[in-house]
mmCIF file of C-alpha atoms and ligand atoms in Angstrom:
data_model
loop_
_atom_site.group_PDB
_atom_site.id
_atom_site.type_symbol
_atom_site.label_atom_id
_atom_site.label_comp_id
_atom_site.label_asym_id
_atom_site.label_seq_id
_atom_site.Cartn_x
_atom_site.Cartn_y
_atom_site.Cartn_z
ATOM 1 C CA UNK J 1 133.077 151.477 147.444
ATOM 2 C CA UNK J 2 131.216 151.071 144.118
ATOM 3 C CA UNK J 3 129.086 148.032 143.359
ATOM 4 C CA UNK J 4 128.068 147.281 139.841
ATOM 5 C CA UNK J 5 124.985 145.456 138.581
ATOM 6 C CA UNK J 6 124.951 143.463 135.287
ATOM 7 C CA UNK J 7 121.709 141.695 134.182
ATOM 8 C CA UNK J 8 121.488 139.295 131.443
ATOM 9 C CA UNK J 9 119.546 136.130 130.415
ATOM 10 C CA UNK J 10 122.849 134.374 129.532
ATOM 11 C CA UNK J 11 121.126 131.904 127.139
ATOM 12 C CA UNK J 12 123.859 130.917 126.912
ATOM 13 C CA UNK J 13 126.691 133.063 128.614
ATOM 14 C CA UNK J 14 129.070 134.309 125.743
ATOM 15 C CA UNK J 15 132.238 136.256 125.107
ATOM 16 C CA UNK J 16 130.321 139.517 124.828
ATOM 17 C CA UNK J 17 128.945 139.065 128.292
ATOM 18 C CA UNK J 18 132.354 138.125 129.610
ATOM 19 C CA UNK J 19 133.835 141.343 128.162
ATOM 20 C CA UNK J 20 131.080 143.336 129.710
ATOM 21 C CA UNK J 21 131.786 141.736 133.124
ATOM 22 C CA UNK J 22 135.615 142.263 132.738
ATOM 23 C CA UNK J 23 135.170 146.028 131.957
ATOM 24 C CA UNK J 24 132.901 146.478 134.931
ATOM 25 C CA UNK J 25 135.259 144.596 137.123
ATOM 26 C CA UNK J 26 138.079 147.000 136.174
ATOM 27 C CA UNK J 27 136.078 150.002 137.210
ATOM 28 C CA UNK J 28 134.249 148.968 140.467
ATOM 29 C CA UNK J 29 134.989 147.173 143.789
ATOM 30 C CA UNK J 30 132.147 144.612 143.708
ATOM 31 C CA UNK J 31 129.814 143.066 141.171
ATOM 32 C CA UNK J 32 126.280 141.601 141.177
ATOM 33 C CA UNK J 33 125.462 139.394 138.209
ATOM 34 C CA UNK J 34 121.614 138.991 137.927
ATOM 35 C CA UNK J 35 120.277 136.142 135.922
ATOM 36 C CA UNK J 36 117.175 137.486 134.158
ATOM 37 C CA UNK J 37 114.089 135.451 133.312
ATOM 38 C CA UNK J 38 115.365 133.087 136.104
ATOM 39 C CA UNK J 39 112.102 131.325 136.268
ATOM 40 C CA UNK J 40 112.556 130.081 132.750
ATOM 41 C CA UNK J 41 114.337 126.916 131.542
ATOM 42 C CA UNK J 42 113.831 124.214 129.002
ATOM 43 C CA UNK J 43 111.984 126.488 126.541
ATOM 44 C CA UNK J 44 113.010 127.636 122.982
ATOM 45 C CA UNK J 45 113.992 131.147 124.000
ATOM 46 C CA UNK J 46 115.370 130.092 127.497
ATOM 47 C CA UNK J 47 116.819 126.555 127.029
ATOM 48 C CA UNK J 48 118.969 126.741 130.261
ATOM 49 C CA UNK J 49 117.783 126.948 133.827
ATOM 50 C CA UNK J 50 118.949 129.598 136.163
ATOM 51 C CA UNK J 51 121.086 127.006 137.939
ATOM 52 C CA UNK J 52 122.793 125.923 134.693
ATOM 53 C CA UNK J 53 123.453 129.596 133.782
ATOM 54 C CA UNK J 54 124.924 130.207 137.170
ATOM 55 C CA UNK J 55 127.251 127.270 136.481
ATOM 56 C CA UNK J 56 128.313 128.578 133.136
ATOM 57 C CA UNK J 57 129.195 131.992 134.789
ATOM 58 C CA UNK J 58 131.096 130.493 137.647
ATOM 59 C CA UNK J 59 133.065 128.228 135.296
ATOM 60 C CA UNK J 60 134.012 131.161 133.007
ATOM 61 C CA UNK J 61 134.400 134.311 135.097
ATOM 62 C CA UNK J 62 137.860 134.813 136.711
ATOM 63 C CA UNK J 63 137.966 138.511 138.046
ATOM 64 C CA UNK J 64 139.835 140.030 140.929
ATOM 65 C CA UNK J 65 136.903 141.683 142.654
ATOM 66 C CA UNK J 66 134.167 139.721 144.641
ATOM 67 C CA UNK J 67 131.074 138.987 142.799
ATOM 68 C CA UNK J 68 127.701 137.243 143.500
ATOM 69 C CA UNK J 69 125.125 135.739 141.193
ATOM 70 C CA UNK J 70 121.422 136.268 141.916
ATOM 71 C CA UNK J 71 118.454 135.046 140.058
ATOM 72 C CA UNK J 72 115.841 137.680 138.935
ATOM 73 C CA UNK J 73 112.466 136.428 137.820
ATOM 74 C CA UNK J 74 110.532 138.453 135.295
ATOM 75 C CA UNK J 75 107.711 140.608 136.421
ATOM 76 C CA UNK J 76 106.576 141.583 132.868
ATOM 77 C CA UNK J 77 105.895 145.166 133.965
ATOM 78 C CA UNK J 78 108.526 147.923 133.099
ATOM 79 C CA UNK J 79 106.956 150.228 135.571
ATOM 80 C CA UNK J 80 107.964 148.148 138.529
ATOM 81 C CA UNK J 81 111.068 146.430 136.986
ATOM 82 C CA UNK J 82 113.656 148.662 138.861
ATOM 83 C CA UNK J 83 111.993 148.367 142.306
ATOM 84 C CA UNK J 84 111.468 144.547 141.822
ATOM 85 C CA UNK J 85 115.237 144.316 141.151
ATOM 86 C CA UNK J 86 116.241 146.531 143.966
ATOM 87 C CA UNK J 87 114.148 144.512 146.302
ATOM 88 C CA UNK J 88 115.951 141.207 145.392
ATOM 89 C CA UNK J 89 119.495 142.537 145.407
ATOM 90 C CA UNK J 90 122.004 144.050 147.808
ATOM 91 C CA UNK J 91 122.751 147.691 147.238
ATOM 92 C CA UNK J 92 124.336 148.751 143.946
ATOM 93 C CA UNK J 93 125.442 152.085 142.552
ATOM 94 C CA UNK J 94 125.836 151.638 138.885
ATOM 95 C CA UNK J 95 124.402 149.416 136.140
ATOM 96 C CA UNK J 96 126.369 148.272 133.187
ATOM 97 C CA UNK J 97 124.213 147.563 130.203
ATOM 98 C CA UNK J 98 124.138 147.910 126.409
ATOM 99 C CA UNK J 99 120.299 147.480 126.337
ATOM 100 C CA UNK J 100 118.288 150.764 125.517
ATOM 101 C CA UNK J 101 115.146 149.865 127.581
ATOM 102 C CA UNK J 102 117.269 148.772 130.519
ATOM 103 C CA UNK J 103 119.222 151.982 130.401
ATOM 104 C CA UNK J 104 116.200 154.104 130.318
ATOM 105 C CA UNK J 105 114.402 152.263 133.140
ATOM 106 C CA UNK J 106 117.423 152.467 135.536
ATOM 107 C CA UNK J 107 118.395 156.063 134.586
ATOM 108 C CA UNK J 108 114.774 157.258 135.034
ATOM 109 C CA UNK J 109 115.052 155.776 138.547
ATOM 110 C CA UNK J 110 118.117 157.950 139.224
ATOM 111 C CA UNK J 111 120.594 155.104 138.888
ATOM 112 C CA UNK J 112 123.927 155.660 137.024
ATOM 113 C CA UNK J 113 124.065 153.546 133.803
ATOM 114 C CA UNK J 114 127.261 152.809 131.980
ATOM 115 C CA UNK J 115 127.576 151.263 128.531
ATOM 116 C CA UNK J 116 130.487 149.758 126.599
ATOM 117 C CA UNK J 117 131.087 149.003 122.954
ATOM 118 C CA UNK J 118 129.121 146.044 121.585
ATOM 119 C CA UNK J 119 131.634 143.331 120.789
ATOM 120 C CA UNK J 120 131.174 141.438 117.656
ATOM 121 C CA UNK J 121 127.378 141.564 117.815
ATOM 122 C CA UNK J 122 126.791 139.335 114.810
ATOM 123 C CA UNK J 123 128.326 136.433 116.657
ATOM 124 C CA UNK J 124 128.526 137.308 120.361
ATOM 125 C CA UNK J 125 124.767 136.931 120.670
ATOM 126 C CA UNK J 126 122.683 134.336 122.482
ATOM 127 C CA UNK J 127 120.162 134.314 119.605
ATOM 128 C CA UNK J 128 123.062 133.585 117.067
ATOM 129 C CA UNK J 129 124.553 130.933 119.316
ATOM 130 C CA UNK J 130 121.286 129.089 119.853
ATOM 131 C CA UNK J 131 120.815 129.218 116.005
ATOM 132 C CA UNK J 132 124.232 127.724 115.409
ATOM 133 C CA UNK J 133 123.646 124.922 117.940
ATOM 134 C CA UNK J 134 120.320 124.007 116.091
ATOM 135 C CA UNK J 135 121.983 124.060 112.614
ATOM 136 C CA UNK J 136 125.034 122.248 113.664
ATOM 137 C CA UNK J 137 127.499 125.038 112.965
ATOM 138 C CA UNK J 138 130.444 125.987 115.170
ATOM 139 C CA UNK J 139 129.540 127.800 118.433
ATOM 140 C CA UNK J 140 132.184 126.841 120.967
ATOM 141 C CA UNK J 141 134.538 129.600 120.052
ATOM 142 C CA UNK J 142 131.826 132.118 120.790
ATOM 143 C CA UNK J 143 131.705 131.277 124.514
ATOM 144 C CA UNK J 144 134.219 130.971 127.249
ATOM 145 C CA UNK J 145 135.840 127.552 127.581
ATOM 146 C CA UNK J 146 134.160 126.894 130.942
ATOM 147 C CA UNK J 147 130.768 127.633 129.410
ATOM 148 C CA UNK J 148 131.346 125.332 126.457
ATOM 149 C CA UNK J 149 132.372 122.508 128.822
ATOM 150 C CA UNK J 150 129.138 123.197 131.046
ATOM 151 C CA UNK J 151 126.943 123.072 127.995
ATOM 152 C CA UNK J 152 128.406 119.735 126.894
ATOM 153 C CA UNK J 153 128.230 118.244 130.272
ATOM 154 C CA UNK J 154 124.505 118.971 130.485
ATOM 155 C CA UNK J 155 123.747 117.922 126.839
ATOM 156 C CA UNK J 156 122.931 121.510 125.974
ATOM 157 C CA UNK J 157 123.232 121.229 122.259
ATOM 158 C CA UNK J 158 120.756 118.262 122.014
ATOM 159 C CA UNK J 159 118.454 120.052 124.254
ATOM 160 C CA UNK J 160 118.329 123.288 122.237
ATOM 161 C CA UNK J 161 117.889 121.196 119.011
ATOM 162 C CA UNK J 162 115.047 119.266 120.580
ATOM 163 C CA UNK J 163 113.294 122.537 121.731
ATOM 164 C CA UNK J 164 113.591 123.918 118.195
ATOM 165 C CA UNK J 165 112.056 120.908 116.538
ATOM 166 C CA UNK J 166 108.715 120.958 118.339
HETATM 167 P P1 ATP I 201 119.651 137.109 123.253
HETATM 168 O O1 ATP I 201 120.197 137.138 121.746
HETATM 169 O O2 ATP I 201 119.140 135.854 123.693
HETATM 170 O O3 ATP I 201 118.844 138.319 123.525
HETATM 171 P P2 ATP I 201 122.146 138.562 124.212
HETATM 172 O O4 ATP I 201 123.439 138.057 123.551
HETATM 173 O O5 ATP I 201 121.472 139.761 123.701
HETATM 174 O O6 ATP I 201 121.125 137.325 124.195
HETATM 175 P P3 ATP I 201 121.512 139.349 126.939
HETATM 176 O O7 ATP I 201 121.383 138.336 128.065
HETATM 177 O O8 ATP I 201 120.294 139.832 126.314
HETATM 178 O O9 ATP I 201 122.309 138.605 125.749
HETATM 179 O O10 ATP I 201 122.346 140.555 127.348
HETATM 180 C C1 ATP I 201 122.904 140.865 128.709
HETATM 181 C C2 ATP I 201 123.711 142.031 128.629
HETATM 182 O O11 ATP I 201 124.874 141.921 127.813
HETATM 183 C C3 ATP I 201 122.943 143.299 128.021
HETATM 184 O O12 ATP I 201 123.366 144.467 128.716
HETATM 185 C C4 ATP I 201 123.543 143.241 126.595
HETATM 186 O O13 ATP I 201 123.508 144.634 126.004
HETATM 187 C C5 ATP I 201 124.956 142.890 126.865
HETATM 188 N N1 ATP I 201 125.533 142.253 125.709
HETATM 189 C C6 ATP I 201 125.085 141.147 124.945
HETATM 190 N N2 ATP I 201 125.808 140.878 123.965
HETATM 191 C C7 ATP I 201 126.877 141.789 123.898
HETATM 192 C C8 ATP I 201 128.049 142.090 123.157
HETATM 193 N N3 ATP I 201 128.259 141.311 122.036
HETATM 194 N N4 ATP I 201 128.867 143.043 123.438
HETATM 195 C C9 ATP I 201 128.578 143.833 124.539
HETATM 196 N N5 ATP I 201 127.513 143.669 125.310
HETATM 197 C C10 ATP I 201 126.667 142.749 125.072
HETATM 198 MG MG1 MG I 202 119.385 140.458 124.239
#
């Protein structure tokens, strides 16, 4: 039995995140999706709350293995990050990440880390999608359908625009 952990801020959840989750799901038995910076919401860098991000994920992910979504607040201290995460989560055996710092922190703690290719990084990027929302460009095709619907339902684009204008 292998359980994988994937942590992201998912601001918003996009097709790069979905691919990472699908690859992990094809290689393990159980998945934990950690919502990073979960205390944040309604800010420029973190427009969506943990609850809203959870909804985006639930409305988008369709994998065959069981998964759970758990909020992970920041501790702003790399030295205690891994133990902080372990305290909040059920047991996991492997971390899927394409982030260098995250890779280093987990592998230094003796936890197996796996990476995937980076998919269409110019576009499948939270930063790029937020920028497109602000400038009125197309963004819907960069996120799963269920995420686009969730964002529209909560007035997400207007919110992101408003947060960038102050
Ligand atoms: P932001 O631009 O706001 O930092 P992001 O798109 O980088 O958002 P994160 O929440 O920082 O998304 O990333 C969560 C995880 O998903 C990380 O392991 C990251 O490496 C991975 N990831 C993000 N985008 C892609 C992508 N396009 N292809 C593969 N993995 C990705
Ligand atoms: Mg990032």
